[in-house]
Coordinates of C-alpha atoms and ligand atoms in Angstrom, one line a residue:
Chain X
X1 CA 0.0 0.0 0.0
X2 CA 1.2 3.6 -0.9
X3 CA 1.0 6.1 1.9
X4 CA 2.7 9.2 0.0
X5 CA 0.1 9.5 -2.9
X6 CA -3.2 11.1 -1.4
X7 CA -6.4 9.4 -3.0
X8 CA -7.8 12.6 -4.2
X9 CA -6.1 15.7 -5.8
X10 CA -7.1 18.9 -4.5
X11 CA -9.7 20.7 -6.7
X12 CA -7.7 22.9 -9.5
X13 CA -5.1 20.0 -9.7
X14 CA -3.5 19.5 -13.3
X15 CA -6.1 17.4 -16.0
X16 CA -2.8 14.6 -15.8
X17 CA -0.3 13.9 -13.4
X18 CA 2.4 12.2 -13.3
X19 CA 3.9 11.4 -9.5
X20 CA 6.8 10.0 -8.7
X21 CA 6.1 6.8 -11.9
X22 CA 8.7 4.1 -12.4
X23 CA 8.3 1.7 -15.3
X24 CA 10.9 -0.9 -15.6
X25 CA 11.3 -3.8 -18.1
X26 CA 13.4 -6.2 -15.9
X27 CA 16.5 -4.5 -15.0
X28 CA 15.9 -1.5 -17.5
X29 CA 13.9 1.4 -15.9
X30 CA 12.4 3.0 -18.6
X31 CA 11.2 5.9 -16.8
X32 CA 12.4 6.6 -13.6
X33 CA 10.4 8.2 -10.7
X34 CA 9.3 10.9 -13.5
X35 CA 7.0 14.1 -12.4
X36 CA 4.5 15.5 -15.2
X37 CA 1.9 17.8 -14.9
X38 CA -0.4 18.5 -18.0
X39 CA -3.0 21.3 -17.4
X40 CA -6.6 21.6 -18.8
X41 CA -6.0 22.7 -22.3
X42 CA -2.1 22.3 -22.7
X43 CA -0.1 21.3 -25.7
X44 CA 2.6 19.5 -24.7
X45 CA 5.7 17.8 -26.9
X46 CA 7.4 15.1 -25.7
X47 CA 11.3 15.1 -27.1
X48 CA 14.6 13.0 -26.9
X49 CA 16.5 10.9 -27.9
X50 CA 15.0 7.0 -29.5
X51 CA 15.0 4.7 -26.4
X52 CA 14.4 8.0 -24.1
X53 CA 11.1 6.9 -22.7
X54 CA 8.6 8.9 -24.4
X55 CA 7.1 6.3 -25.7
X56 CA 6.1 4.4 -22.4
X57 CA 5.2 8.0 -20.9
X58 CA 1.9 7.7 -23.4
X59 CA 2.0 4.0 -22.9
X60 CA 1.5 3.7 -19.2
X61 CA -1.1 6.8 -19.5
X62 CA -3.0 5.0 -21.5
X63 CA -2.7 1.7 -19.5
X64 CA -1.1 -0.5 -22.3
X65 CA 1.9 -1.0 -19.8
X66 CA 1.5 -1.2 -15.7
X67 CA 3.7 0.7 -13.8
X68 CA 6.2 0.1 -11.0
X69 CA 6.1 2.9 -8.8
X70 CA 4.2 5.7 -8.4
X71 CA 0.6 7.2 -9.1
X72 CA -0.9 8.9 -12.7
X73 CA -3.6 10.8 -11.8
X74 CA -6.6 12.2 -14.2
X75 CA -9.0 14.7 -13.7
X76 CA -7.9 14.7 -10.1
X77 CA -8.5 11.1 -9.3
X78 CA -5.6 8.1 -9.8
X79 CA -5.6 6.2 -12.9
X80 CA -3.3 3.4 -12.1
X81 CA -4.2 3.2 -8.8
X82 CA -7.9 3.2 -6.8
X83 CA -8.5 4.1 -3.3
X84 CA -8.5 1.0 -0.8
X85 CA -8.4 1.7 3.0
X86 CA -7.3 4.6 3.6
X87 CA -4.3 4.6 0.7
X88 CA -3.8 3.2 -3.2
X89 CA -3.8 -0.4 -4.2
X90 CA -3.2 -1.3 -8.4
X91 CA -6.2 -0.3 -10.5
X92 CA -8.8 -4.1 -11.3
X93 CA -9.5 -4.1 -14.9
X94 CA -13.4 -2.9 -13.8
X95 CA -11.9 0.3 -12.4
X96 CA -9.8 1.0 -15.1
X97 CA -12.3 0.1 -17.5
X98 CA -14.5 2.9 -16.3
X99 CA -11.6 5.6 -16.3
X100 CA -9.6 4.9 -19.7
X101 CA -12.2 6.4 -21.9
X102 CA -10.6 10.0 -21.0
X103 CA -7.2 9.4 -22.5
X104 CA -7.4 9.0 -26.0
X105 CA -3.9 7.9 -28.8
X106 CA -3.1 7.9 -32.1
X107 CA -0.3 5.3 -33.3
X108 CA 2.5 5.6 -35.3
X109 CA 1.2 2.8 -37.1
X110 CA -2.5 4.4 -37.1
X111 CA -3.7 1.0 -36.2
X112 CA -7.2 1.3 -37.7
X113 CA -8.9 -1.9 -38.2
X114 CA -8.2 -3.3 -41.4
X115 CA -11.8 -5.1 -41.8
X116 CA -14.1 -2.1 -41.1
X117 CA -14.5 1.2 -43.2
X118 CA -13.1 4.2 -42.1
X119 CA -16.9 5.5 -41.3
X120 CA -17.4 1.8 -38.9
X121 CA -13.7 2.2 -37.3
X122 CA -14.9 5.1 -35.9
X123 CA -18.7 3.9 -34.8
X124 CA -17.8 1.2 -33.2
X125 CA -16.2 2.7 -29.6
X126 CA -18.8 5.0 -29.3
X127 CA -21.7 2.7 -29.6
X128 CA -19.8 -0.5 -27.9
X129 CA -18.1 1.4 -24.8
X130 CA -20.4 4.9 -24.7
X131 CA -23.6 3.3 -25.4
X132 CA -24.5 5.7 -28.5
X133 CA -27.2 4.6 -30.7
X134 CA -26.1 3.6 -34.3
X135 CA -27.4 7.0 -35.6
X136 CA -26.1 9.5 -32.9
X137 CA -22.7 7.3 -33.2
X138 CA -22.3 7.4 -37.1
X139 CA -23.5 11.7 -37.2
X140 CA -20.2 12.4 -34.6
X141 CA -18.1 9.9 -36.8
X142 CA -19.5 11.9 -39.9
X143 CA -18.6 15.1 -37.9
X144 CA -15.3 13.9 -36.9
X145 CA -14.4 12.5 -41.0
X146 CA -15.2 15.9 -41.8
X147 CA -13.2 17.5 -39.1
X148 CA -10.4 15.9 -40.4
X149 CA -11.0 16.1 -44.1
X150 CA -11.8 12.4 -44.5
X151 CA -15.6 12.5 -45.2
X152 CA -15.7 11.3 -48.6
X153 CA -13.7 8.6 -48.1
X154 CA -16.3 7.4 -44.8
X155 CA -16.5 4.2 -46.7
X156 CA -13.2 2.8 -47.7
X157 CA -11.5 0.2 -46.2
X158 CA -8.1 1.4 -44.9
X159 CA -5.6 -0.6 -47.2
X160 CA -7.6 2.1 -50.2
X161 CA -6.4 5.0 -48.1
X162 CA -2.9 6.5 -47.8
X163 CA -0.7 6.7 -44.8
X164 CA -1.9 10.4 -44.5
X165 CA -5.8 9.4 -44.9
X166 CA -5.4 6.4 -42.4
X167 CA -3.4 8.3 -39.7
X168 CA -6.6 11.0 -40.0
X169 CA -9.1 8.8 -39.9
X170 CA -7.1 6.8 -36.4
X171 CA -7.7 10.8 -34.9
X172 CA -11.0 10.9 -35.9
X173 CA -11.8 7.3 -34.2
X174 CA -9.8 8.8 -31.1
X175 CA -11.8 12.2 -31.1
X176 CA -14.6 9.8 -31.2
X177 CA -14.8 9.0 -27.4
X178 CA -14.6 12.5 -26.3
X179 CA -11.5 12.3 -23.9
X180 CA -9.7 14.7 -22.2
X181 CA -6.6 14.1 -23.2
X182 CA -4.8 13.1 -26.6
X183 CA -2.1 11.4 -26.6
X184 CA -0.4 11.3 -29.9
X185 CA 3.2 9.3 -30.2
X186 CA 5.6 10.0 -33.5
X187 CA 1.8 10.2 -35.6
X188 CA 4.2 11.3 -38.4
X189 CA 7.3 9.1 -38.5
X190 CA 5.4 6.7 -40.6
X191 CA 3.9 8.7 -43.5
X192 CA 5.6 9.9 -46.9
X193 CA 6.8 13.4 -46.7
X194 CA 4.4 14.5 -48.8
X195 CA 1.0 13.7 -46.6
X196 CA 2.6 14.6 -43.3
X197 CA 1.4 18.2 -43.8
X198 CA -2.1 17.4 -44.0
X199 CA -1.7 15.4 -40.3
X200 CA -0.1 18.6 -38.8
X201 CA -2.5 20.6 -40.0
X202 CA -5.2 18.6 -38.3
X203 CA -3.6 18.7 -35.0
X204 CA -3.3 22.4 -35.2
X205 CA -6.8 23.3 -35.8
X206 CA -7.4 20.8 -32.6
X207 CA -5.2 22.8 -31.1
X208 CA -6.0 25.9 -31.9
X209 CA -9.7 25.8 -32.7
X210 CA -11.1 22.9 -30.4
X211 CA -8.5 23.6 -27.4
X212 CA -8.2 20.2 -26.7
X213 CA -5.6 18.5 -24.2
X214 CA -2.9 16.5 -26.3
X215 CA 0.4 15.2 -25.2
X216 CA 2.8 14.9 -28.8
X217 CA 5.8 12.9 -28.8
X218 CA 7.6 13.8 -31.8
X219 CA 10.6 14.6 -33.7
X220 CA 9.5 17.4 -36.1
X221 CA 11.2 20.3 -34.0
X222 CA 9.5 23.1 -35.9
X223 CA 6.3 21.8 -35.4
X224 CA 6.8 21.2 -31.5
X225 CA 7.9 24.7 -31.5
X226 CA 5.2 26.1 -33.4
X227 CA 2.2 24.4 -31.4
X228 CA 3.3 23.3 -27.9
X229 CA 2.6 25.4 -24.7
X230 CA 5.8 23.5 -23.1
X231 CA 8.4 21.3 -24.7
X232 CA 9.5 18.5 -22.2
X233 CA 13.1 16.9 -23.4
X234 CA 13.7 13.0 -22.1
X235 CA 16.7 11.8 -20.9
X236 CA 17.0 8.6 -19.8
X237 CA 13.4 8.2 -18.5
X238 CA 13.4 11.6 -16.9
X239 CA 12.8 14.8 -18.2
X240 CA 15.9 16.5 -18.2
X241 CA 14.4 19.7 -19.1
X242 CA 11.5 21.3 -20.0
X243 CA 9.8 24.9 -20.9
X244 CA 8.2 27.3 -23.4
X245 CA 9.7 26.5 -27.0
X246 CA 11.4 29.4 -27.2
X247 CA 12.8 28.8 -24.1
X248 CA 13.6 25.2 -24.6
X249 CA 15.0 25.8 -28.4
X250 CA 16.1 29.2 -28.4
X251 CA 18.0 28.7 -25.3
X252 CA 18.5 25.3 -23.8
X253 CA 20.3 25.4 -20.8
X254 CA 21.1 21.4 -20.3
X255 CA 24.0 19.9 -22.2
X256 CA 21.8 17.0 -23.1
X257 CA 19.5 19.4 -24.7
X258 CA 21.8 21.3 -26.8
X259 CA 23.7 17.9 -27.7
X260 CA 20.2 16.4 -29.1
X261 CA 19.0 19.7 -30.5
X262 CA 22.1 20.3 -32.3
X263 CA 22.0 16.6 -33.7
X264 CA 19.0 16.9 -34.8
X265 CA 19.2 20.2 -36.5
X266 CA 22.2 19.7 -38.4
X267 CA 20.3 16.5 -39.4
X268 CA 17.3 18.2 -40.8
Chain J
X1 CA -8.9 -59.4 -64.7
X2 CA -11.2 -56.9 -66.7
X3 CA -13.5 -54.4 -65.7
X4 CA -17.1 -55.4 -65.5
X5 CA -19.7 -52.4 -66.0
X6 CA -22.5 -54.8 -64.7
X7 CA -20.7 -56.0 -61.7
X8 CA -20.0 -52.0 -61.0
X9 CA -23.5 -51.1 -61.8
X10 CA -24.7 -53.9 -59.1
X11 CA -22.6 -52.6 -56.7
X12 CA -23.1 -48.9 -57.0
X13 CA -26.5 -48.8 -54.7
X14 CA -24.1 -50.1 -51.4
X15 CA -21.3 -48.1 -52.7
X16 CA -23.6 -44.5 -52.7
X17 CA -25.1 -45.8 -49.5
X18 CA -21.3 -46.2 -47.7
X19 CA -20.5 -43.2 -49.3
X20 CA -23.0 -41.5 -47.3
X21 CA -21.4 -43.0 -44.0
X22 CA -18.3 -42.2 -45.2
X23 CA -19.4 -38.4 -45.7
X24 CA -21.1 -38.8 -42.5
X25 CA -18.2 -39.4 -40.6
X26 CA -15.7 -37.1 -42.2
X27 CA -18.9 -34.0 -40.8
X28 CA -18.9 -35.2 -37.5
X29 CA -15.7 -36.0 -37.1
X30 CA -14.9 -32.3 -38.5
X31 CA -17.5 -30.4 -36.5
X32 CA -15.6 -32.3 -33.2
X33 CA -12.2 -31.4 -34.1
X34 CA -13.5 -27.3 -35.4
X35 CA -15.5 -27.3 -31.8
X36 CA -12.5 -29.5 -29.6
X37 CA -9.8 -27.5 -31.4
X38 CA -11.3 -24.4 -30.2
X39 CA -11.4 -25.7 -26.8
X40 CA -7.6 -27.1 -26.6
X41 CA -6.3 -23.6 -28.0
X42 CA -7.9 -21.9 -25.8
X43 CA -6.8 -24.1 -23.0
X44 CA -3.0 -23.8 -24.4
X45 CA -3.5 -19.9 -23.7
X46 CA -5.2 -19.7 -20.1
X47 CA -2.4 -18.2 -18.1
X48 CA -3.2 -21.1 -15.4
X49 CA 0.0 -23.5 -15.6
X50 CA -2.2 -26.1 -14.2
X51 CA -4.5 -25.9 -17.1
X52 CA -2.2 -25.2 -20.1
X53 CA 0.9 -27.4 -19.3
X54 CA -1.1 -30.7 -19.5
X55 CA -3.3 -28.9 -22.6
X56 CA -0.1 -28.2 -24.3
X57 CA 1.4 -31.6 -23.6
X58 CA -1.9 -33.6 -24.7
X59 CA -1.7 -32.1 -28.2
X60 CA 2.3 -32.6 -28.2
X61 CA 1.6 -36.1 -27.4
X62 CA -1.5 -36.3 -29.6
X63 CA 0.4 -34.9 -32.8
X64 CA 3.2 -37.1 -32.6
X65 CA 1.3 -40.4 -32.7
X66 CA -0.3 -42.2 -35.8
X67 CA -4.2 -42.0 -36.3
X68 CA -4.2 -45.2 -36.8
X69 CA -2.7 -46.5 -33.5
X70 CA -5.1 -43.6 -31.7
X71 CA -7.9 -45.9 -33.3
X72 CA -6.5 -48.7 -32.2
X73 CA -6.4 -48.1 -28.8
X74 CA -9.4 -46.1 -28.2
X75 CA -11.7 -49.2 -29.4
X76 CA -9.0 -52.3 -28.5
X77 CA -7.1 -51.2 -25.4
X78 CA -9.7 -48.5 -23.8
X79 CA -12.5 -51.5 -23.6
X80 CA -10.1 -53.4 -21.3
X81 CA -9.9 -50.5 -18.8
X82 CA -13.4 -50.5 -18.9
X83 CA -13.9 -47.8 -21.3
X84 CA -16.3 -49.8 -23.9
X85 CA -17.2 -47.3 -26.9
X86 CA -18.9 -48.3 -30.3
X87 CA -16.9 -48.4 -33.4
X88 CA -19.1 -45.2 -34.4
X89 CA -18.1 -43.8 -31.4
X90 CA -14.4 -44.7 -31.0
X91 CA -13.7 -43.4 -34.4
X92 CA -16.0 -40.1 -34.3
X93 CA -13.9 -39.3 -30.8
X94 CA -10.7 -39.9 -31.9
X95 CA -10.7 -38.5 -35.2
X96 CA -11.8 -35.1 -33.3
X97 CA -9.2 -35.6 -31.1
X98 CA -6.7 -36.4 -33.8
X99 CA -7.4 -33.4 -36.2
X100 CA -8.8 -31.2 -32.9
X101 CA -4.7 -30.9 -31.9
X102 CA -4.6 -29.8 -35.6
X103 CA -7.0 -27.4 -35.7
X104 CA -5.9 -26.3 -32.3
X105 CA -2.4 -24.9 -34.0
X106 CA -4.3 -23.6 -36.7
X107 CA -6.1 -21.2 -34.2
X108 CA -2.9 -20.4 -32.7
X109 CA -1.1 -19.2 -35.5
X110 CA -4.2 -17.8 -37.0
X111 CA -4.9 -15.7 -33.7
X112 CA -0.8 -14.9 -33.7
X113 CA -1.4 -13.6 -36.7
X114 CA -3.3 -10.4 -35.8
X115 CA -1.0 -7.9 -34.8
X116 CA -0.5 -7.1 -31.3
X117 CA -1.1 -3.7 -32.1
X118 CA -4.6 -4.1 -33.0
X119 CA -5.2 -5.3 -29.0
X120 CA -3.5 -2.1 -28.5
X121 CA -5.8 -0.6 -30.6
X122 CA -8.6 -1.7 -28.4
X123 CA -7.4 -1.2 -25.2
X124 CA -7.2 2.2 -26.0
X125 CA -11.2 2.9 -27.5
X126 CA -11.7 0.7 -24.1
X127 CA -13.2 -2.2 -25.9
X128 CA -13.9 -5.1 -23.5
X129 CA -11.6 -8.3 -23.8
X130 CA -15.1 -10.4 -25.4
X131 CA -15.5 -7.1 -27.7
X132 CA -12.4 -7.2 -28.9
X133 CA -12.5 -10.8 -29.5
X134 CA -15.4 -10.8 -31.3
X135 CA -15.5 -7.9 -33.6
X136 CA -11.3 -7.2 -34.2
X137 CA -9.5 -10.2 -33.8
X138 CA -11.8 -13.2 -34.8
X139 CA -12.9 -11.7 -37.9
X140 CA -9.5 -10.8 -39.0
X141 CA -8.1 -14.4 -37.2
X142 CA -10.6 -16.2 -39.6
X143 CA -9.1 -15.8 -43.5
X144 CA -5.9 -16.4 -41.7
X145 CA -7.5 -19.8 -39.8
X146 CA -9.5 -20.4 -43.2
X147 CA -7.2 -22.1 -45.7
X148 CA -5.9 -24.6 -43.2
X149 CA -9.1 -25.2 -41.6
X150 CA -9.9 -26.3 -45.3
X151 CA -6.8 -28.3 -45.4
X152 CA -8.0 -30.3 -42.7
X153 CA -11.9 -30.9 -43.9
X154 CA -10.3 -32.6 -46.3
X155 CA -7.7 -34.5 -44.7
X156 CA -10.7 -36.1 -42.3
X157 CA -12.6 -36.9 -45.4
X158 CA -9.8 -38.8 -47.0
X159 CA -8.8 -40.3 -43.7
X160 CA -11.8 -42.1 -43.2
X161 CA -11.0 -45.5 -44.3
X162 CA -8.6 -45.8 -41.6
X163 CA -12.2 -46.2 -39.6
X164 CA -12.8 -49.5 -41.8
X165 CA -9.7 -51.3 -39.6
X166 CA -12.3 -51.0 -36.6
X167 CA -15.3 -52.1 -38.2
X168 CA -17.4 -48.6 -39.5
X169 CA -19.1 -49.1 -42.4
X170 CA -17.8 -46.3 -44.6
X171 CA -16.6 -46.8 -48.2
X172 CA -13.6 -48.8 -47.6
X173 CA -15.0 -51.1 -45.4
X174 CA -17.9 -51.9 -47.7
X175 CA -15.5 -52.4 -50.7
X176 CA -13.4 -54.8 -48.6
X177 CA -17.1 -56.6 -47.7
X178 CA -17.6 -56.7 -51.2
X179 CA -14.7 -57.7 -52.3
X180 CA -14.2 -61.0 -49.6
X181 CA -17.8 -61.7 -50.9
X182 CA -17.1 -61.6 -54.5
X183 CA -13.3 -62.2 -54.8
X184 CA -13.6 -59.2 -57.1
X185 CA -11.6 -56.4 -55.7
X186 CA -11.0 -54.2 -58.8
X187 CA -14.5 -52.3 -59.3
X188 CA -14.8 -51.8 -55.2
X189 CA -11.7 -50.0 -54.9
X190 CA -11.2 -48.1 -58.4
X191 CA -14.7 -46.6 -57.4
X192 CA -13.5 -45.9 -54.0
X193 CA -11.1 -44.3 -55.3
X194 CA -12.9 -42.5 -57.7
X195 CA -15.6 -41.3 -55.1
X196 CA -12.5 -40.0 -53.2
X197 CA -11.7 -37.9 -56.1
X198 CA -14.6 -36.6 -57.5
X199 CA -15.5 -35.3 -53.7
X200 CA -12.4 -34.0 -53.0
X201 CA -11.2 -31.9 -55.5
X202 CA -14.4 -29.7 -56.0
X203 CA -14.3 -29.2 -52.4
X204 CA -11.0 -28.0 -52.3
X205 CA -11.7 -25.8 -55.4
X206 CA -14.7 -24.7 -53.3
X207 CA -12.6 -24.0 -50.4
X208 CA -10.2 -21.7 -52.4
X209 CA -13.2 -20.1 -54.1
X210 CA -14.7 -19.1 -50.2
X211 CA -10.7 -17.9 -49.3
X212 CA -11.1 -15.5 -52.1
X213 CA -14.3 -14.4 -51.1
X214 CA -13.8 -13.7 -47.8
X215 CA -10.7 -12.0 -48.0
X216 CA -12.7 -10.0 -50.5
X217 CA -15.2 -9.2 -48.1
X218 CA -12.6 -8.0 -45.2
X219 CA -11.8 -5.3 -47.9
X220 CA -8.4 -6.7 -47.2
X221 CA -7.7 -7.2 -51.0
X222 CA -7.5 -4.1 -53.9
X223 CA -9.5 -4.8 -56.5
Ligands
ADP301 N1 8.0 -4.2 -24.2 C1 9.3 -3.9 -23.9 N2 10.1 -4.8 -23.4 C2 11.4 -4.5 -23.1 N3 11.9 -3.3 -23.3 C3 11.1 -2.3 -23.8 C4 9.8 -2.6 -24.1 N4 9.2 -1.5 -24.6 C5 10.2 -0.5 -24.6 N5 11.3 -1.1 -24.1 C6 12.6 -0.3 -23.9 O1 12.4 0.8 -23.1 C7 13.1 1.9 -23.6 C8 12.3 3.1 -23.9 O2 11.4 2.8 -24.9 P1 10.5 3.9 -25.6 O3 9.6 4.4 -24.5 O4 9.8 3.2 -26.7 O5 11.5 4.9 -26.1 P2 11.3 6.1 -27.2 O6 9.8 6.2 -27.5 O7 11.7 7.3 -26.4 O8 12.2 5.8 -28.3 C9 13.9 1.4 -24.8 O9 15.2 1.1 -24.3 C10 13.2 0.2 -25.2 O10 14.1 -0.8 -25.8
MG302 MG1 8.9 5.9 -29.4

């Protein structure tokens, strides 16, 4: 039982935090007692190096990995955790089943399911796990399609649509379930140059126009800096340092920082 | 010895009439090992050690040992422990058995064969472990499980005379009556043989012709 994590979070706590989590895969600690805050509304990018981390950061928030140590709290109440006498014990699938419907991810690999149309990939969570009719699920799928520029193609399978089209359509099925919080990890690494400007501009009119939480992992460094509220740079399973873009490209103060950020921009 | 059209004509009506056992017996047989096979996979993946470590070992031990002894001792040996089952059923059970370790690995691989990632997939819309099951992986496990599920319908169907060595009365078994009645043995087994054939090769074009189509369906295919 964990006596240093209260069961609660005051009221005007951050949307996500992130206290004190350990993740380790046997002797390798992946992320290593890390402390994240994300606030209501706040765009934050997730760099460093490959092997950093950053992936597992959106992979234990959205509880596809369990964690070691530690407490991840949403919306003021722990995720990975629930409240048992007095202190935490490890989330039952029941309890987590009832909170994970707030986070919300978008693949690399889009992951949309091959056997359904783009229209039915984004029905089916909204009618399964929300309990939407068929009609009120398929006119905020239509919506979302449109949202994200996708609404003539409602009907294709996914191996008839691009990388660029799929990876859309995989934020329109996540936008689907309303969360809170979008988590969004290298949504670009796997696309053709050509169609990764139509992704970014879909997540800057969520950003801009529908103010919606989202936590970006990602090495385009001109986009982090254009969008994010705060850049956080991984080291190692920690954040080594984080702030405003300008702050955090303009003028890193960490060695790490300046080592990766020159890297990459003499790469680029 | 020449073929005699009149002696094949005469014996046609028994043959047709065996061939229906024999058809019988390849369906049941099947619709165990499709229903059993289920059942040992899943068994093989239940995280319980006390379940899948003797599940696993069963179809180990299964697979590595002929049909034909399986037969053998299921309606010779098993009686003499007490276990006294009809031809019929002797042969219906282990057949299922037999092709149900089969079909068991055919599931496996089939159900290996959807990508992690599209469990992740669910996880994150919060889909329910029997959700995801039953509208992501199964229907994109099945055109993987299909073709050798097909291999195996008709690998019971031309398996079936081994049931004639414990006394079912399926095609081989009535040719072999026939032929110890007449001491004619070459119209009884060229039409077995031919019965064989002309069953098992539309099937199997049947079977390629359902692939197509439901990999069609998926919309896993560009047309
Ligand atoms: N399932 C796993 N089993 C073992 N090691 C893993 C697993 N997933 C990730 N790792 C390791 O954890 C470290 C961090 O991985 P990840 O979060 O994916 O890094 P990043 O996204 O920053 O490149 C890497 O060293 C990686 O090899
Ligand atoms: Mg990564």
């Amino acid at each position: 039982m964990d006596t240093t994590h209260p069961q609660v979070l005051p009221e005007g706590s951050p949307l996500v935090r992130f206290s004190g989590v350990t993740k380790c895969y046997g002797p390798l600690t992946v992320l290593d007692k890390l402390d994240l805050d994300i606030a209501q509304n706040e765009m934050v990018s997730i760099i460093g190096p490959s092997g950093s981390g950053k992936t597992t950061v959106l992979r234990v928030l959205m509880t596809l990995e369990k964690i070691n140590d530690g407490v991840i709290y949403v919306d003021g109440e722990p995720l990975t955790h629930m409240p048992k006498a007095g202190g935490l014990t490890f989330s039952t699938e029941r309890y987590l089943h009832e909170r994970r419907s707030k986070i919300g991810m978008v693949f690399q690999q889009f992951n949309l399911f091959p056997h359904m149309t783009a229209l039915q990939n984004c029905v089916e969570a909204p009618m399964q796990v929300l309990g939407l009719s068929r009609e009120d699920a398929e006119e905020r799928a239509l919506n979302l399609l449109e949202l994200v520029g996708m609404g003539e193609k409602k009907d294709q399978h996914p191996t008839r649509l691009s990388g660029g089209q799929q990876q859309r359509v995989a934020i329109a099925r996540a936008l689907a379930m309303r969360p809170k919080v979008m988590l969004l990890d290298e949504v670009t690494s796997a696309l053709d140059p050509e169609v990764i400007g139509e992704v970014l501009n879909v997540i800057r009119s969520l950003n801009s126009e529908h103010n919606l939480t989202m936590i970006m992992v990602t090495h385009q460094m001109g986009f982090a800096r254009e969008i994010s509220d705060r850049v956080c740079f991984f080291y190692e399973g920690k954040i080594a340092e984080q702030g405003s873009p300008e702050q955090l490209f303009g003028d890193p103060q960490n060695e790490r920082t300046k080592q990766f950020l020159h890297a990459v921009l003499d790469a680029s | 010895m020449e073929w005699r059209w009149e002696f094949a004509w005469e014996i046609l009506p028994r043959m047709l009439w065996a061939t229906g056992n024999t058809l019988l017996a390849a369906g049941v047989g099947y619709t165990i090992a499709v229903v059993l096979g289920l059942v040992l996979m899943l068994g093989q993946r239940t995280p319980y050690r006390l379940i899948n470590m003797p599940v696993r070992e069963l179809v180990e031990f299964v697979r590595s040992t002929p049909l034909l002894v399986q037969l053998f001792f299921v309606f010779f040996v098993a009686p003499q422990f007490g276990i006294k089952l009809s031809a019929w059923t002797a042969g219906m059970l282990t057949i299922g058995l037999h092709f149900g370790t089969y079909l068991s690995e055919v599931y496996r691989g089939a159900l290996e064969g959807v990508p992690k990632s599209q469990w992740e997939a669910c996880r994150a819309l919060n889909f329910t472990t029997g959700y995801t099951y039953r509208r992501v992986i199964l229907p994109q496990a099945f055109p993987i499980a299909l073709p050798g599920m097909g291999n195996y319908l008709v690998g019971i169907f031309k398996d079936t005379p081994l049931l004639a060595t414990i006394g079912v009365a399926e095609l081989m078994h009535t040719a072999n009556a026939l032929g110890a009645e007449t001491y004619r043995y070459l119209e009884p087994y060229t039409m077995v043989g031919f019965i064989f054939l002309i069953i098992s090769l539309p099937t199997a074009m049947g079977l390629r012709r359902l692939e197509a189509a439901v990999a069609r369906a998926q919309g896993n295919t560009r047309h």
